[in-house]
PDB file of C-alpha atoms in Angstrom:
ATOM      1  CA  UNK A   1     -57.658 -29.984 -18.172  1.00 80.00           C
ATOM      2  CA  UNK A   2     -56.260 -26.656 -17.136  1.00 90.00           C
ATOM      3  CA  UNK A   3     -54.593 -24.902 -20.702  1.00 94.00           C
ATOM      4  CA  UNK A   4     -51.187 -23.547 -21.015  1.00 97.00           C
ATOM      5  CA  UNK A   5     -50.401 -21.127 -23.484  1.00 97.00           C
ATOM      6  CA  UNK A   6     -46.606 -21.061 -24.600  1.00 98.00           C
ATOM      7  CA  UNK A   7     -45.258 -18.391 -26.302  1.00 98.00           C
ATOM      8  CA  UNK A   8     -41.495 -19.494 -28.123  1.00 97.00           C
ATOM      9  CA  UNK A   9     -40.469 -18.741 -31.159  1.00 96.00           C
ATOM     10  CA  UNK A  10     -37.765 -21.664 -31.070  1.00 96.00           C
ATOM     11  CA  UNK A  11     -40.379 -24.210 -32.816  1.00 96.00           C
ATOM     12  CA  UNK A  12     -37.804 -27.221 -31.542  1.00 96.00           C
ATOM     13  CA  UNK A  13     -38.138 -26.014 -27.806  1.00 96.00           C
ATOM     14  CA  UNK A  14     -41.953 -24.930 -27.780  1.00 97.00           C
ATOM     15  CA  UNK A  15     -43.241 -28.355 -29.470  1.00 97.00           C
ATOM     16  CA  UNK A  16     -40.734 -29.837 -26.300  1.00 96.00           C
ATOM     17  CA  UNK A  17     -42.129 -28.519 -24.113  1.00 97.00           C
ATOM     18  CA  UNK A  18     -45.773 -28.924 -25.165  1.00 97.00           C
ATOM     19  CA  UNK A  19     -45.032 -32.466 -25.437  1.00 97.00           C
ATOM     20  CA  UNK A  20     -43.729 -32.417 -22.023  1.00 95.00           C
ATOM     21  CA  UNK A  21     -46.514 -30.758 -19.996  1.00 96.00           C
ATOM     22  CA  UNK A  22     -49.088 -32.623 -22.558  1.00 96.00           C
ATOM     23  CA  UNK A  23     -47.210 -35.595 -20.706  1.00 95.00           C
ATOM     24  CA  UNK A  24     -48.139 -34.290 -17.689  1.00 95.00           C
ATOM     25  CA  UNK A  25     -51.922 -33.844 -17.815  1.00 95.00           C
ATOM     26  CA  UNK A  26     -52.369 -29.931 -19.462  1.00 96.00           C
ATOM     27  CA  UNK A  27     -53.433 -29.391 -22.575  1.00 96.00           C
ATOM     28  CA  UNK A  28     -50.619 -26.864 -24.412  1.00 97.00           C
ATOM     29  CA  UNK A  29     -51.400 -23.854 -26.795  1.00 97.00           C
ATOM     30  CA  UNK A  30     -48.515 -22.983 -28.859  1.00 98.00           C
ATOM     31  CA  UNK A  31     -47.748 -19.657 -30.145  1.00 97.00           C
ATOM     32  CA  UNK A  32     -44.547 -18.306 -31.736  1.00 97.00           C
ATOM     33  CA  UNK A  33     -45.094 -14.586 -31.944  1.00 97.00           C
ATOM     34  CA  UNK A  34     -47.134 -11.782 -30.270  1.00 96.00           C
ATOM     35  CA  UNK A  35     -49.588 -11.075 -32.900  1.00 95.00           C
ATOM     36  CA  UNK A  36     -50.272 -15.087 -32.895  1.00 96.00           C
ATOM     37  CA  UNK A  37     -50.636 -15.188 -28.834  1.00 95.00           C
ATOM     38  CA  UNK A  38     -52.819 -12.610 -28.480  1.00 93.00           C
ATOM     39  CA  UNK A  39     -55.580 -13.924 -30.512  1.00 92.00           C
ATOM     40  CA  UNK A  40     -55.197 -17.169 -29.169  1.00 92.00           C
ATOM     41  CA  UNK A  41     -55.470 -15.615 -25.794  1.00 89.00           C
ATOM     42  CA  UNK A  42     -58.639 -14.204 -26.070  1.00 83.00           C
ATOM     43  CA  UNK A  43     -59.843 -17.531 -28.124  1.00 83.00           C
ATOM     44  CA  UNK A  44     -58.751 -20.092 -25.421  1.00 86.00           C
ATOM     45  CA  UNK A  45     -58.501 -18.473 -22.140  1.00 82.00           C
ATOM     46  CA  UNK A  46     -55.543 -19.981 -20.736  1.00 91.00           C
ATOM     47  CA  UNK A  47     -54.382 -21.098 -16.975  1.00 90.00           C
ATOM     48  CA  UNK A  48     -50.620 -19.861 -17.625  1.00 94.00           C
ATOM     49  CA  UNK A  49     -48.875 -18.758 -20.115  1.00 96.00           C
ATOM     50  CA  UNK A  50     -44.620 -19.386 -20.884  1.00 97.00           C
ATOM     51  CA  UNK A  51     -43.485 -16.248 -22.282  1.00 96.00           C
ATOM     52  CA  UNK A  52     -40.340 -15.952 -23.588  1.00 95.00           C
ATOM     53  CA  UNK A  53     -38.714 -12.383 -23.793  1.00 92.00           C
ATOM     54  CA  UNK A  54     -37.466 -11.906 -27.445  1.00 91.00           C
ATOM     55  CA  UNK A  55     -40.057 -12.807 -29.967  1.00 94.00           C
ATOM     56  CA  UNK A  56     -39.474 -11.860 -33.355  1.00 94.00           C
ATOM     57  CA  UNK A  57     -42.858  -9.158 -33.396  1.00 95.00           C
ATOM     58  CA  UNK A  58     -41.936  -7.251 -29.867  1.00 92.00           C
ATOM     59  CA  UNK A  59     -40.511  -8.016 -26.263  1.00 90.00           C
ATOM     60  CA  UNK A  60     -42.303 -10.165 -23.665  1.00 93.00           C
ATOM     61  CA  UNK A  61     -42.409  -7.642 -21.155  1.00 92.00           C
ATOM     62  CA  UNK A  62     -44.678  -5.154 -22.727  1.00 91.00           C
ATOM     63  CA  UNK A  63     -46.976  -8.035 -23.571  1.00 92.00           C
ATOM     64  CA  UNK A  64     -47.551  -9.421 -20.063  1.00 91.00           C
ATOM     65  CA  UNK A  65     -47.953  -5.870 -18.826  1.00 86.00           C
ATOM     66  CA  UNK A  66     -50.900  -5.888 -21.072  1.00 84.00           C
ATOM     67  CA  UNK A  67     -52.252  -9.319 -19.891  1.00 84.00           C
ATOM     68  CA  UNK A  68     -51.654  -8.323 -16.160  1.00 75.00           C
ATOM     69  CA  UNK A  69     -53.614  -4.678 -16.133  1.00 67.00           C
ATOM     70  CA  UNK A  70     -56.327  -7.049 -17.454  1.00 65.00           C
ATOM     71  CA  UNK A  71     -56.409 -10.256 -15.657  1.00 67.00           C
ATOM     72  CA  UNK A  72     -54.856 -12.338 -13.147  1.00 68.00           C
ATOM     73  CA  UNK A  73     -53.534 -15.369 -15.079  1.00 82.00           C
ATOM     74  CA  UNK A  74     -50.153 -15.889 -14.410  1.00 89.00           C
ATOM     75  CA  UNK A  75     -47.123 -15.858 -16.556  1.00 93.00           C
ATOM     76  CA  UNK A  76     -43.958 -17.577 -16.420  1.00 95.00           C
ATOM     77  CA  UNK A  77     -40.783 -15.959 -18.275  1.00 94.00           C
ATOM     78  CA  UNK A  78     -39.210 -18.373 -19.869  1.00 92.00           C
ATOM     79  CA  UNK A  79     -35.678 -16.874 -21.364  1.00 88.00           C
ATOM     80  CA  UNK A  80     -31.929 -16.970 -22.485  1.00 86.00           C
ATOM     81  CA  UNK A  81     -31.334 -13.424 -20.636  1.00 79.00           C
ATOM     82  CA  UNK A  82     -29.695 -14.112 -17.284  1.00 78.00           C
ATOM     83  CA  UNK A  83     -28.910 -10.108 -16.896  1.00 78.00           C
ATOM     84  CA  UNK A  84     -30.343  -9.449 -12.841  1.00 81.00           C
ATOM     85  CA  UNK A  85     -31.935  -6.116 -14.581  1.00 82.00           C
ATOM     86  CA  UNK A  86     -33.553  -8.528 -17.093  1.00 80.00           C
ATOM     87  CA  UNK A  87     -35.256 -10.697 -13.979  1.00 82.00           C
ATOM     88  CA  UNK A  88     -36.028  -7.685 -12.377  1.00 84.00           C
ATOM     89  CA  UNK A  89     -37.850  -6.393 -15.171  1.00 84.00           C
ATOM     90  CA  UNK A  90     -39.832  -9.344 -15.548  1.00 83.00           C
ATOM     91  CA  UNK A  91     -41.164  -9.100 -12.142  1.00 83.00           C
ATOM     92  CA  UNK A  92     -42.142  -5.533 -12.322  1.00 83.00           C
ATOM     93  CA  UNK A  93     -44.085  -6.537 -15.279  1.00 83.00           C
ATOM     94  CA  UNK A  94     -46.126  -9.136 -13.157  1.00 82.00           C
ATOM     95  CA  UNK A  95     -44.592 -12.513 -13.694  1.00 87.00           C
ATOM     96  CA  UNK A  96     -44.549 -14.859 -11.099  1.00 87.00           C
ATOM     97  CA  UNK A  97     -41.778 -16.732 -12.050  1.00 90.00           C
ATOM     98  CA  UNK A  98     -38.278 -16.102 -14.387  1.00 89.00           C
ATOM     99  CA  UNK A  99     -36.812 -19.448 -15.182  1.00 92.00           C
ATOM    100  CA  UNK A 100     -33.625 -19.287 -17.373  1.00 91.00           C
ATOM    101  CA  UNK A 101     -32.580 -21.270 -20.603  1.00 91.00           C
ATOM    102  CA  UNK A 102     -31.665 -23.914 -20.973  1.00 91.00           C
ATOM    103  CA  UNK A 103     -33.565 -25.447 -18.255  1.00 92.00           C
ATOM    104  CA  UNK A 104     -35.294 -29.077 -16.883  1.00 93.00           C
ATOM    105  CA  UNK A 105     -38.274 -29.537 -18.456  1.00 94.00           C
ATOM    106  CA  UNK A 106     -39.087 -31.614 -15.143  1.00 93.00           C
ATOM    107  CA  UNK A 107     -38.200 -28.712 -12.987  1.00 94.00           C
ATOM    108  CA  UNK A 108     -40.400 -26.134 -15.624  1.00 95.00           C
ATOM    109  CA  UNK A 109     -43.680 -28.789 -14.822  1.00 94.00           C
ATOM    110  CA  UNK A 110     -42.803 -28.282 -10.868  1.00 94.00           C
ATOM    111  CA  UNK A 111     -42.920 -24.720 -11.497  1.00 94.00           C
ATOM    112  CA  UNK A 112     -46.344 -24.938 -13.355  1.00 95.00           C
ATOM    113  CA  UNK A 113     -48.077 -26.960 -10.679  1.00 94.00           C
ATOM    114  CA  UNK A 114     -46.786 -24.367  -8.048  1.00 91.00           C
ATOM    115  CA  UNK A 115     -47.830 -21.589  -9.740  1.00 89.00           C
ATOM    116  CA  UNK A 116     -50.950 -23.103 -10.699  1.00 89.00           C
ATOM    117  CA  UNK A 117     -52.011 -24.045  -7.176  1.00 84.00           C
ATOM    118  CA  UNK A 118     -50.901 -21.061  -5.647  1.00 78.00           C
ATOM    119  CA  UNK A 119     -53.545 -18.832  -8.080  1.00 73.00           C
ATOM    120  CA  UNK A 120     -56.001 -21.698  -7.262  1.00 72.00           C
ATOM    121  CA  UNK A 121     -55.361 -21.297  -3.733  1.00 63.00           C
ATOM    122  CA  UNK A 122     -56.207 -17.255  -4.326  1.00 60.00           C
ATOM    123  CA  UNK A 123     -59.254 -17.912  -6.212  1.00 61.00           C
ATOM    124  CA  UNK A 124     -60.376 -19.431  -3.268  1.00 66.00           C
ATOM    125  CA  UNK A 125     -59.555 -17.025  -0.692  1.00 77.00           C
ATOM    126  CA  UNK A 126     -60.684 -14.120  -3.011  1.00 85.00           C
ATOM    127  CA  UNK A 127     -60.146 -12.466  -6.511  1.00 89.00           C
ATOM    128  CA  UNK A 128     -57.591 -10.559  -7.980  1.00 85.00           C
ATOM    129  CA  UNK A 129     -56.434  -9.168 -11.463  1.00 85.00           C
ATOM    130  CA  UNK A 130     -54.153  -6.429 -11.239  1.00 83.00           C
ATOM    131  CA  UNK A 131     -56.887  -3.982 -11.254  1.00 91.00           C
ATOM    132  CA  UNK A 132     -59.560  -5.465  -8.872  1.00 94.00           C
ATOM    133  CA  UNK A 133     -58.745  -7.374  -5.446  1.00 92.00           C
ATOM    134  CA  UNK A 134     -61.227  -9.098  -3.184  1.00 93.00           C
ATOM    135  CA  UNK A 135     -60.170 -10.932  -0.612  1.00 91.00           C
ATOM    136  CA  UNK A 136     -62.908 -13.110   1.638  1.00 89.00           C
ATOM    137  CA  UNK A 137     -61.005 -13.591   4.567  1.00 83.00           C
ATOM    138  CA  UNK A 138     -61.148  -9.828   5.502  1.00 87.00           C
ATOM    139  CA  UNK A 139     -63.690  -8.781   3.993  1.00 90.00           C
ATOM    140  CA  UNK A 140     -61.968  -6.328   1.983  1.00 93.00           C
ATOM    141  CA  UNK A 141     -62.094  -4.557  -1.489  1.00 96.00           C
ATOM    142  CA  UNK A 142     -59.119  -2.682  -3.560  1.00 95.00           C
ATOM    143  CA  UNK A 143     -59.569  -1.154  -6.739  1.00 94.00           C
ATOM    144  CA  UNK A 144     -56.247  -0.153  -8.124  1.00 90.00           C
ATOM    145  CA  UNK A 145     -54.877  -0.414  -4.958  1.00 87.00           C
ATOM    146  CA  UNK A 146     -56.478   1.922  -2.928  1.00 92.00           C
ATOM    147  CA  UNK A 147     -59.523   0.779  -0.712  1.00 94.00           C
ATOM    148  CA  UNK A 148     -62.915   0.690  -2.102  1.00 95.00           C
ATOM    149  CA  UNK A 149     -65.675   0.752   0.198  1.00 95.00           C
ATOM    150  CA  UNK A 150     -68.932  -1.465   0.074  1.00 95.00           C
ATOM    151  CA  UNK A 151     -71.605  -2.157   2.610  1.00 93.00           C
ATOM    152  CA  UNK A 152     -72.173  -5.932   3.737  1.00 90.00           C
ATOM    153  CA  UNK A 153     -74.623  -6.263   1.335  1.00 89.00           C
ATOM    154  CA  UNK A 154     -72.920  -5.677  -1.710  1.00 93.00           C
ATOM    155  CA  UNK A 155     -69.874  -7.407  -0.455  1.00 93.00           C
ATOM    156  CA  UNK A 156     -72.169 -10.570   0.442  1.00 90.00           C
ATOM    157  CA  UNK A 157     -73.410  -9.960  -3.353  1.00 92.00           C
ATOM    158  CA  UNK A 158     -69.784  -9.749  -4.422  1.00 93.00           C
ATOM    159  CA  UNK A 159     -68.861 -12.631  -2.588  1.00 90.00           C
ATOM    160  CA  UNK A 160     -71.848 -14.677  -4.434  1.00 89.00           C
ATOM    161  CA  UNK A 161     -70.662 -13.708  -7.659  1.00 91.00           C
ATOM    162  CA  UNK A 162     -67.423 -14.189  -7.575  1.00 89.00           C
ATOM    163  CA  UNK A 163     -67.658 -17.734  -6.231  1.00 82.00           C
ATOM    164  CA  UNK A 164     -69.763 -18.601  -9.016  1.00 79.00           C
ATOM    165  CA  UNK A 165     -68.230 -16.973 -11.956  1.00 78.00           C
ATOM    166  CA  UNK A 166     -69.097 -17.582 -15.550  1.00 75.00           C
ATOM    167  CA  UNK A 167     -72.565 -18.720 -14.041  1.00 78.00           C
ATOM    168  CA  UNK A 168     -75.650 -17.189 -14.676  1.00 85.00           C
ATOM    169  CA  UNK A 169     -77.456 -16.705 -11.274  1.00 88.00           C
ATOM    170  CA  UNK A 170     -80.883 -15.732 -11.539  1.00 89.00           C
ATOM    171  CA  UNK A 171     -82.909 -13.344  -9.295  1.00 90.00           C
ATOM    172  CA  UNK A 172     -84.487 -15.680  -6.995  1.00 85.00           C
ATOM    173  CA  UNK A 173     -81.500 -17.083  -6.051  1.00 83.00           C
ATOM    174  CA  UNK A 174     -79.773 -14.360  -5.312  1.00 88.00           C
ATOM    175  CA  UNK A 175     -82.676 -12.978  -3.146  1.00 87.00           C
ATOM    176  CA  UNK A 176     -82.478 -16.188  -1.336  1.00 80.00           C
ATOM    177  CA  UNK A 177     -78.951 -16.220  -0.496  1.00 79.00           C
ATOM    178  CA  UNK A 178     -79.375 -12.232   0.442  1.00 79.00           C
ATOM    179  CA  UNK A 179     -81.795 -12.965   2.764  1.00 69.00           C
ATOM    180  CA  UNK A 180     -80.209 -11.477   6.065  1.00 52.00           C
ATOM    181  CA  UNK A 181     -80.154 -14.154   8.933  1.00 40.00           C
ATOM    182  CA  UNK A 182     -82.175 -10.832  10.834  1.00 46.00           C
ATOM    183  CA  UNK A 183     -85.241 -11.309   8.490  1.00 49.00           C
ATOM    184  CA  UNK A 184     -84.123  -8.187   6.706  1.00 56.00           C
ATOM    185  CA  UNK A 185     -85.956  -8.540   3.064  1.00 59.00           C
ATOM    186  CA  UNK A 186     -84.051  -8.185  -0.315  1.00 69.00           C
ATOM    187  CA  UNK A 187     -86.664  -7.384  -3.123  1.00 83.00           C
ATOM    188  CA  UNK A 188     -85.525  -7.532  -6.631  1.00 88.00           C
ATOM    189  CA  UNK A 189     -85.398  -3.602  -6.812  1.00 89.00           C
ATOM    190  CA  UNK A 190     -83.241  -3.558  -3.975  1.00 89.00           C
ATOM    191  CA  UNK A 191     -81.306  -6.186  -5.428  1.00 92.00           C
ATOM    192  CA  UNK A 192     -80.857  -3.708  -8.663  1.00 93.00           C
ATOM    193  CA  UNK A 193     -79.716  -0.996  -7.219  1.00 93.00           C
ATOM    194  CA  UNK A 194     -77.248  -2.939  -5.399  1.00 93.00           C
ATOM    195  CA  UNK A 195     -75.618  -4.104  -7.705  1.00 95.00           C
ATOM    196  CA  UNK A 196     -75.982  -1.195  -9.610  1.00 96.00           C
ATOM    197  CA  UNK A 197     -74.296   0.658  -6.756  1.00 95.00           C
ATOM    198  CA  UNK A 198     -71.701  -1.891  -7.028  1.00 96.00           C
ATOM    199  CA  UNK A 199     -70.374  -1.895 -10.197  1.00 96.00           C
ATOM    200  CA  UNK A 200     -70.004   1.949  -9.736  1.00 96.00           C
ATOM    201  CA  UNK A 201     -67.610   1.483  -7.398  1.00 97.00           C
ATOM    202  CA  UNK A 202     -65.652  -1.755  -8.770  1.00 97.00           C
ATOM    203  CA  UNK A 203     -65.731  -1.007 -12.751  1.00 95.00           C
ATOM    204  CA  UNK A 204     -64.149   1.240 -14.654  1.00 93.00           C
ATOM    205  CA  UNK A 205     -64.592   1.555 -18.725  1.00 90.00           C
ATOM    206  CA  UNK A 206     -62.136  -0.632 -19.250  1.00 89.00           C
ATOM    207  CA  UNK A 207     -62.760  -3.222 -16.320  1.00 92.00           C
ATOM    208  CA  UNK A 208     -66.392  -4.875 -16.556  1.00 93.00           C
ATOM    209  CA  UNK A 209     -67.257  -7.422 -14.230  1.00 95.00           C
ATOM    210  CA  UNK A 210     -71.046  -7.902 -13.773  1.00 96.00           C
ATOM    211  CA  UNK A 211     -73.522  -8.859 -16.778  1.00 93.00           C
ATOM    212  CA  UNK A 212     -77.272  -8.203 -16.290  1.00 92.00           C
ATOM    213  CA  UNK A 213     -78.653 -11.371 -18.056  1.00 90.00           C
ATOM    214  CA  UNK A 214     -82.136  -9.080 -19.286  1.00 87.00           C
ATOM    215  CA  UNK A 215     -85.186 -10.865 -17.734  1.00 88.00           C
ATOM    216  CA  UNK A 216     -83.001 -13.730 -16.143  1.00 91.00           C
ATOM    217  CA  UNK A 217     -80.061 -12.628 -13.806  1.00 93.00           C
ATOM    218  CA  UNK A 218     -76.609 -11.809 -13.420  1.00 94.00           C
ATOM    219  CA  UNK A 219     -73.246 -13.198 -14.357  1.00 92.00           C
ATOM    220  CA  UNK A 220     -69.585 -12.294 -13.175  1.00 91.00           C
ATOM    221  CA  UNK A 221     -67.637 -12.674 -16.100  1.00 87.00           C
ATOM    222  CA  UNK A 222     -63.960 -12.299 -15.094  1.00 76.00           C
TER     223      UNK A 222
END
């Protein structure tokens, strides 16, 4: 069930709409404040995330900034300001969508589902998360915008990764899916200082990516 966070501080209108999209097959996560959401961020790992602008501990904006510069989830506005600066703002923070109050609770599921299989559609044709983009279909790699450049290998290594996130893939598996289709051989040192090589050029201190699983494998953990 994929997880919604919403962020409201109007208690009436969050437990709405968490009965609503509970209706509708995801599982809500209510928050009323900053301080509340961002623990139960990092707790539950949510899909999406409603965000209304004026909380009672800080403004919306500055809080999806945060989220964005981090990850890729996206993040609805959800909001009584109807000022065009206001939706303009929310954008440039990295919303994808600024929906206005009061609304339709049917039209704020529609939103949801397109938003939610637009990212899917993303996952599958790469990764992205403000900081880091991949995308398969050209085989290319950004890192804070500006081109990063890999070798086939580590991109193939990337690829495998990425497609099988949160899973611990051991060493002989990914020797056997490195195995060039020219018979070129893939050792586990080489392996090493591939993806050594790779997470030089992909993480930064505050971006990590790739766990070394001592003795077992590696994990992408994004």
């Amino acid at each position: 069930m994929r997880k919604i966070m919403i962020v409201e501080d109007d208690k009436e209108l969050n437990n709405g709409i968490a009965f609503h999209i509970r209706k509708a097959g995801y599982e809500p996560i209510q928050a009323y404040n900053l301080k509340t959401a961002a623990a139960m961020y990092i707790n539950s790992r949510p899909d999406l995330i409603l965000l209304d602008v004026g909380l009672p501990d800080g403004d919306g904006f500055s809080f999806c900034r945060r989220i964005r510069e981090k990850e890729g989830i996206p993040i609805l506005f959800i909001t009584a300001r109807d000022l065009e600066e206001d939706a303009l703002k929310g954008y440039e923070s990295g919303a994808e969508d600024y929906i206005i109050k009061p609304f339709s609770l049917k039209v704020l599921t529609k939103k949801i589902d397109v938003i939610l299989k637009r990212n899917q559609k993303r996952e599958t044709e790469g990764f992205y998360d403000g900081f880091l983009s991949v995308d398969f279909r050209q085989m290319k790699v950004t890192k804070q915008e500006e081109d990063c450049m890999v070798t086939p290998t580590e991109f193939k290594l990337l690829r495998i990764l990425i497609e099988n996130r949160g899973q611990l893939l051991t060493y002989s598996l990914l020797l056997d899916r490195l195995w060039d289709s020219n018979g070129q051989f893939v050792d586990k040192h080489a392996l090493a200082v591939n993806i050594n090589r790779l997470r030089k050029k992909i993480e930064d201190e505050e971006h990590k990516y790739i766990s070394n699983v001592y003795g077992m494998g590696y994990q992408w953990l994004k």
